[in-house]
Coordinates of N, CA and C in Angstrom, one line a residue:
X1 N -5.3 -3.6 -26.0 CA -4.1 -3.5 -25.2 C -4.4 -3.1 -23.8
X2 N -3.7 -3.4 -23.1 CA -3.8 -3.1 -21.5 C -2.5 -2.8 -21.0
X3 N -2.4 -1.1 -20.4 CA -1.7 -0.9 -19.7 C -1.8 -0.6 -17.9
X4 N -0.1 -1.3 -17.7 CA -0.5 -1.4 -16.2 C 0.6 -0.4 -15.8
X5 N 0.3 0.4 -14.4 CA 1.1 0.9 -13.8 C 1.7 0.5 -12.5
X6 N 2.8 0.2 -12.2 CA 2.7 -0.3 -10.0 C 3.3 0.6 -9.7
X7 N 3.0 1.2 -8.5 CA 3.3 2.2 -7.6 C 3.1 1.5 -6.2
X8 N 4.2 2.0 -5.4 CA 4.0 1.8 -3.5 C 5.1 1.1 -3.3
X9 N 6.2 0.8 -4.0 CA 7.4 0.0 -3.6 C 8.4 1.4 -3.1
X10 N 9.4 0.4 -2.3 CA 10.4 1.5 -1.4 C 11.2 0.6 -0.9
X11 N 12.1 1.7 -0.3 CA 12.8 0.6 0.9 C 12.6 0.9 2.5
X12 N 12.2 -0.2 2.9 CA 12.1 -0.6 4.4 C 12.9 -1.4 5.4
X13 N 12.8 -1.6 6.3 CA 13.9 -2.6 7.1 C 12.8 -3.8 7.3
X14 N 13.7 -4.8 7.5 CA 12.7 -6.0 7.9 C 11.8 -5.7 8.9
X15 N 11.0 -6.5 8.6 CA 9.8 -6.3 9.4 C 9.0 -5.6 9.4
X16 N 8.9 -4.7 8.3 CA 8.3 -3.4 8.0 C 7.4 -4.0 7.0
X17 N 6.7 -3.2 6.7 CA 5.3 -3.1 5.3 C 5.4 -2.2 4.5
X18 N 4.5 -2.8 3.1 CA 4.7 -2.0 2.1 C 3.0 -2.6 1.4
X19 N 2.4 -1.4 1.0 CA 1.4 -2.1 0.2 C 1.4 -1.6 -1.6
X20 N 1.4 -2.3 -2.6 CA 1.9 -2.4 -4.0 C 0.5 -1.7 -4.3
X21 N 0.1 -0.9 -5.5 CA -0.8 -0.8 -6.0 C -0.8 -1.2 -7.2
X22 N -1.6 -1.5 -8.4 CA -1.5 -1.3 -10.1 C -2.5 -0.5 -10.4
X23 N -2.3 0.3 -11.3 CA -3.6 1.0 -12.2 C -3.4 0.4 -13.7
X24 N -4.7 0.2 -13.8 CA -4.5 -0.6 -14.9 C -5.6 0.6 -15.8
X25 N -5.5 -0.1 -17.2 CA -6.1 1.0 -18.1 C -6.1 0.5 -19.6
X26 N -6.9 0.6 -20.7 CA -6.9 0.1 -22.0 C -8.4 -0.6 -21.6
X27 N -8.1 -1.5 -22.6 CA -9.1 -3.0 -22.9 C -9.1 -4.1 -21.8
X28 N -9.7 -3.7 -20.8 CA -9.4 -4.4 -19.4 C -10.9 -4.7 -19.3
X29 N -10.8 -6.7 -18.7 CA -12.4 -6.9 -18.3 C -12.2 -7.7 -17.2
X30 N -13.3 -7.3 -16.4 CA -13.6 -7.8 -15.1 C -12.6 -9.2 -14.8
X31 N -13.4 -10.1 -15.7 CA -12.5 -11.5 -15.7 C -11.1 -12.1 -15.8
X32 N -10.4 -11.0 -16.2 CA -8.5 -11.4 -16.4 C -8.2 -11.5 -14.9
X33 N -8.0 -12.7 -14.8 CA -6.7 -12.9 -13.6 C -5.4 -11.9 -13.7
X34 N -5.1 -11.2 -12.0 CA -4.7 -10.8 -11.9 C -3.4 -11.2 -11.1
X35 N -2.1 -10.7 -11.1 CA -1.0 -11.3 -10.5 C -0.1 -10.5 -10.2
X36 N 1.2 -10.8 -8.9 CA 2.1 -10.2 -8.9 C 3.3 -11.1 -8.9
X37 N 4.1 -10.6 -9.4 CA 5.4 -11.6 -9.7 C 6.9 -10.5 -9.3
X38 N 8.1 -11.2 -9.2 CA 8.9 -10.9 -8.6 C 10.6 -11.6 -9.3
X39 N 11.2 -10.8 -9.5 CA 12.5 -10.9 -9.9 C 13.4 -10.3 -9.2
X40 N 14.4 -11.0 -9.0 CA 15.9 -10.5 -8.0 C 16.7 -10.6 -9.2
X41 N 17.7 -10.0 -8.9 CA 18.9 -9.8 -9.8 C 20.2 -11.2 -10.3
X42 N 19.7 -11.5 -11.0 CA 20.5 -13.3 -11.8 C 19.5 -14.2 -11.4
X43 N 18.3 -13.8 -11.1 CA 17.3 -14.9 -11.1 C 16.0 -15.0 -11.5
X44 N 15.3 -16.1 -11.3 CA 14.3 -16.4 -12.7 C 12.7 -15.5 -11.7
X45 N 12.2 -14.9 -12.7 CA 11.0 -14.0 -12.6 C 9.8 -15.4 -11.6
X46 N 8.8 -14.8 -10.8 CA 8.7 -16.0 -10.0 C 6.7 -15.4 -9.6
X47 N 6.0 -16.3 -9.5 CA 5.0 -15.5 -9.5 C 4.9 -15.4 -7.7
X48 N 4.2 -14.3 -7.2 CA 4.0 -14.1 -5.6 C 2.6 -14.1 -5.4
X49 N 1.5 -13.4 -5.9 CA 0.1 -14.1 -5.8 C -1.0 -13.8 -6.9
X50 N -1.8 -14.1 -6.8 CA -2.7 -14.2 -7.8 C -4.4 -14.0 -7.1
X51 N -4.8 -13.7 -8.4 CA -6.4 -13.0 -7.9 C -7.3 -13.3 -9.0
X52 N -8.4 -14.0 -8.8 CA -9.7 -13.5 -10.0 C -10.5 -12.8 -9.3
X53 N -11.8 -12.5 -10.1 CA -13.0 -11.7 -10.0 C -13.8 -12.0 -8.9
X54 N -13.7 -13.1 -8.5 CA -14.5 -14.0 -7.3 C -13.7 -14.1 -6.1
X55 N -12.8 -13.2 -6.0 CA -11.5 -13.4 -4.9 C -10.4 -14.4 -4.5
X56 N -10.7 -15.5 -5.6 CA -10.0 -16.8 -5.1 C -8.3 -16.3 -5.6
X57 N -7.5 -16.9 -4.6 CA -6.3 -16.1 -4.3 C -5.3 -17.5 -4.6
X58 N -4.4 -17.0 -4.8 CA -2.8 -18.3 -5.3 C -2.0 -17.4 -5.1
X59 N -0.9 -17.5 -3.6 CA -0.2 -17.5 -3.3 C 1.5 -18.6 -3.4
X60 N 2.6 -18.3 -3.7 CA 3.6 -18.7 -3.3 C 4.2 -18.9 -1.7
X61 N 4.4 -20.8 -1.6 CA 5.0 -20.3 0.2 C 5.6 -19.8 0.3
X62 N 6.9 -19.0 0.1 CA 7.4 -18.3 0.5 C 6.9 -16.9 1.4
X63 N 5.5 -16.5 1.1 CA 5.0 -15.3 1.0 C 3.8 -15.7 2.1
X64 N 3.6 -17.1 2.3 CA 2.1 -17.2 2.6 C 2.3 -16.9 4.4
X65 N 1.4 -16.1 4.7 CA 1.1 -15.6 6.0 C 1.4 -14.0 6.4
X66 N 2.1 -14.1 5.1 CA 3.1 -12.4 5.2 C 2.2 -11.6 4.5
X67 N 1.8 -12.0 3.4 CA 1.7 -11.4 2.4 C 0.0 -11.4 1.5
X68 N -0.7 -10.3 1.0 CA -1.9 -10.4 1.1 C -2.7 -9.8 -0.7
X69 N -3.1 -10.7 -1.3 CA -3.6 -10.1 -2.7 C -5.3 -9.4 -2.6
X70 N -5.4 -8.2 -3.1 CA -6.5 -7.9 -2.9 C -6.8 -7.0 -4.2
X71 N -8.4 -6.8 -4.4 CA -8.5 -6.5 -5.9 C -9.8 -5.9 -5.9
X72 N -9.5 -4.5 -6.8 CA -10.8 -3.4 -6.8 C -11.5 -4.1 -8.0
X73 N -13.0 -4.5 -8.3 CA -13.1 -5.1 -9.5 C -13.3 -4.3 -10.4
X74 N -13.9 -3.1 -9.8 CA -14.4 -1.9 -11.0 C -13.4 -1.8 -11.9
X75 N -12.0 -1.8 -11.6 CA -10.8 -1.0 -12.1 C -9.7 -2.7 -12.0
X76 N -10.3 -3.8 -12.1 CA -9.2 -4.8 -11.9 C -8.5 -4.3 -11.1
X77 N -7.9 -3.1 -10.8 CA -6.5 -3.1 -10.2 C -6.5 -3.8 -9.0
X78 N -5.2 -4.9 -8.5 CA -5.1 -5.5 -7.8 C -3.6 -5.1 -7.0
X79 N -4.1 -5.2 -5.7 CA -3.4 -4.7 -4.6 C -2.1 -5.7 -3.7
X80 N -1.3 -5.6 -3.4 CA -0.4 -6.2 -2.7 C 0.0 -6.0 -1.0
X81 N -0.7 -6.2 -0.3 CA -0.1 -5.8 1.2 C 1.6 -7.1 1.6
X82 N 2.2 -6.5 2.2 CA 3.4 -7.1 2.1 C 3.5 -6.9 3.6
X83 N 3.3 -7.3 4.3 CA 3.9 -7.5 6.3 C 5.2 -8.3 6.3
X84 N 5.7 -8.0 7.6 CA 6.7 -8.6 8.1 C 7.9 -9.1 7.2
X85 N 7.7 -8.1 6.2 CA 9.2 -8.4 5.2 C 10.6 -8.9 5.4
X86 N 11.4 -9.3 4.2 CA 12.6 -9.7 4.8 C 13.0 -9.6 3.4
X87 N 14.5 -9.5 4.1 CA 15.6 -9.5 3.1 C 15.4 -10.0 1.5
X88 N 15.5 -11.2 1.8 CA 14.9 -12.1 0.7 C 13.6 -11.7 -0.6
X89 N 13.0 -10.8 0.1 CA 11.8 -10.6 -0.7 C 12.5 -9.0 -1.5
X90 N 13.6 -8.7 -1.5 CA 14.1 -8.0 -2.1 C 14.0 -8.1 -3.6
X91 N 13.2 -7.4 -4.5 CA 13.0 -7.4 -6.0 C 12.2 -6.4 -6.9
X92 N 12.4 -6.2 -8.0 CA 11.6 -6.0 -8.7 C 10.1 -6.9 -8.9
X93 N 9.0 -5.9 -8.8 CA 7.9 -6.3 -8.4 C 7.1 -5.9 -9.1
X94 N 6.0 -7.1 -9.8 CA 5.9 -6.9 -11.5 C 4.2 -7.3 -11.4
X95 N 3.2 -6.4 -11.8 CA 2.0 -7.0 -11.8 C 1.6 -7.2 -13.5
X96 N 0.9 -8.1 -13.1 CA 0.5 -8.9 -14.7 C -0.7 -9.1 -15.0
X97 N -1.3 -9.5 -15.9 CA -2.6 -9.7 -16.6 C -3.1 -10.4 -17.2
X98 N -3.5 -11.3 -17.5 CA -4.0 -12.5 -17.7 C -5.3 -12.7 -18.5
X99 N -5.4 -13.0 -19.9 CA -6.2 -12.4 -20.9 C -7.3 -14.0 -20.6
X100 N -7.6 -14.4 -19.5 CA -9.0 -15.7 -19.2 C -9.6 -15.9 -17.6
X101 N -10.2 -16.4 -17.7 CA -10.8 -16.6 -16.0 C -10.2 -17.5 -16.0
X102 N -10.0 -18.2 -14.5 CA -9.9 -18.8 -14.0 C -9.9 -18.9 -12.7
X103 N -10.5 -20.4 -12.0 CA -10.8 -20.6 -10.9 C -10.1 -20.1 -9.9
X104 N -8.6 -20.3 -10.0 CA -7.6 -20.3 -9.6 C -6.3 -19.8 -10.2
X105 N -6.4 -18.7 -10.3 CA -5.0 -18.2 -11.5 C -3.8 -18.5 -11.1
X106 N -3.4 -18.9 -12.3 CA -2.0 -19.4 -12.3 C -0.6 -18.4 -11.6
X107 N 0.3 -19.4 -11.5 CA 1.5 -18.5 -10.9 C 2.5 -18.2 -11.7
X108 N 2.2 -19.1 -12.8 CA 3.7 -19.0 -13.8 C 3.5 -18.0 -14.7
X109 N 4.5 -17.2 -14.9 CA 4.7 -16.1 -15.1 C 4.6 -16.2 -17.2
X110 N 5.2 -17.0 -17.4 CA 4.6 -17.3 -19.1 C 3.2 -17.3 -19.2
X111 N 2.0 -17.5 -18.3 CA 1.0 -17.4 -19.3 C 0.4 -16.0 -19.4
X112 N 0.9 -15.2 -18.6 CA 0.4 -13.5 -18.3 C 0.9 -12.5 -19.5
X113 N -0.5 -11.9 -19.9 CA -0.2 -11.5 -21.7 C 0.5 -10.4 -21.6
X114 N -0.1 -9.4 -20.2 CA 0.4 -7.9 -20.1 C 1.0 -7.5 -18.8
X115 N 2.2 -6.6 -19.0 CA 2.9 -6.5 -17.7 C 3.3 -4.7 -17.2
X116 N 3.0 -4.8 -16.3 CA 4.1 -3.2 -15.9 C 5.2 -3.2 -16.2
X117 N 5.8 -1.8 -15.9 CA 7.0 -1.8 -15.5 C 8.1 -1.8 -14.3
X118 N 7.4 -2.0 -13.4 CA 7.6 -2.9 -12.0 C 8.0 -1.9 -10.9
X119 N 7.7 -2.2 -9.7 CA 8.3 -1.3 -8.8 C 9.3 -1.7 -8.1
X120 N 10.4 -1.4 -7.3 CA 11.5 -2.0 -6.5 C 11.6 -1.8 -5.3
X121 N 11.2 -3.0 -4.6 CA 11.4 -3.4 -3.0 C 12.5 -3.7 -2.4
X122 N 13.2 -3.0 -1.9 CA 14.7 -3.2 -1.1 C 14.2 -3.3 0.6
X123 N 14.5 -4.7 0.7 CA 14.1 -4.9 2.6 C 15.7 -5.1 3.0
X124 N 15.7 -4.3 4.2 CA 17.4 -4.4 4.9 C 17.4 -4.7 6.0
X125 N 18.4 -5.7 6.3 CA 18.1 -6.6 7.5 C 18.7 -5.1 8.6

């Protein structure tokens, strides 16, 4: 089992920053792709970026230029820097786990085995 923690969400006004952390803990190995994913209220859970061991990163456009995945390998835990936010990006914010390597980890939110219990980003115009 693998437990994850996210901490660093808040509320900000646009345009502001926020950086996500996870602590992760259990049966955790270097190699699980790591992810952060994102749910608004009546809508479908959505991946925001992604990270393996070798740094290769998978971002959503919505996010791309804004937004930055980064990742301690000792401790998996993988990092979220968030710039120039906006309204929109208003959600519960959900890091995940991913029990295989991959070159390029996936964004869809079905294949991630283990999850936090999420932090909440409120951006106000």
């Amino acid at each position: 089992q693998v437990q994850l923690v996210e901490s660093g969400g808040g509320s900000v006004q646009a345009g502001g920053s926020l950086r996500l952390s996870c602590a992760a803990s259990g049966n955790t190995y270097s190699s699980y792709c790591m992810g952060w994913f994102r749910q608004a209220p009546g809508k479908e859970r959505e991946g925001v970026a992604t990270i393996n061991n070798i740094g290769s990163t998978s971002y959503a456009d919505s996010v791309k230029g804004r937004f930055t995945i980064s990742r301690d390998n000792a401790k998996i835990t993988p990092y979220l820097q968030m710039n120039n936010l906006k309204p929109e990006d208003t959600a519960m914010y959900y890091c995940a786990a991913f029990k295989v390597w991959a070159p390029r980890c996936p964004l869809k939110h079905h294949d991630y085995n283990y999850w936090g219990q999420g932090t909440q980003v409120t951006v106000s115009s």
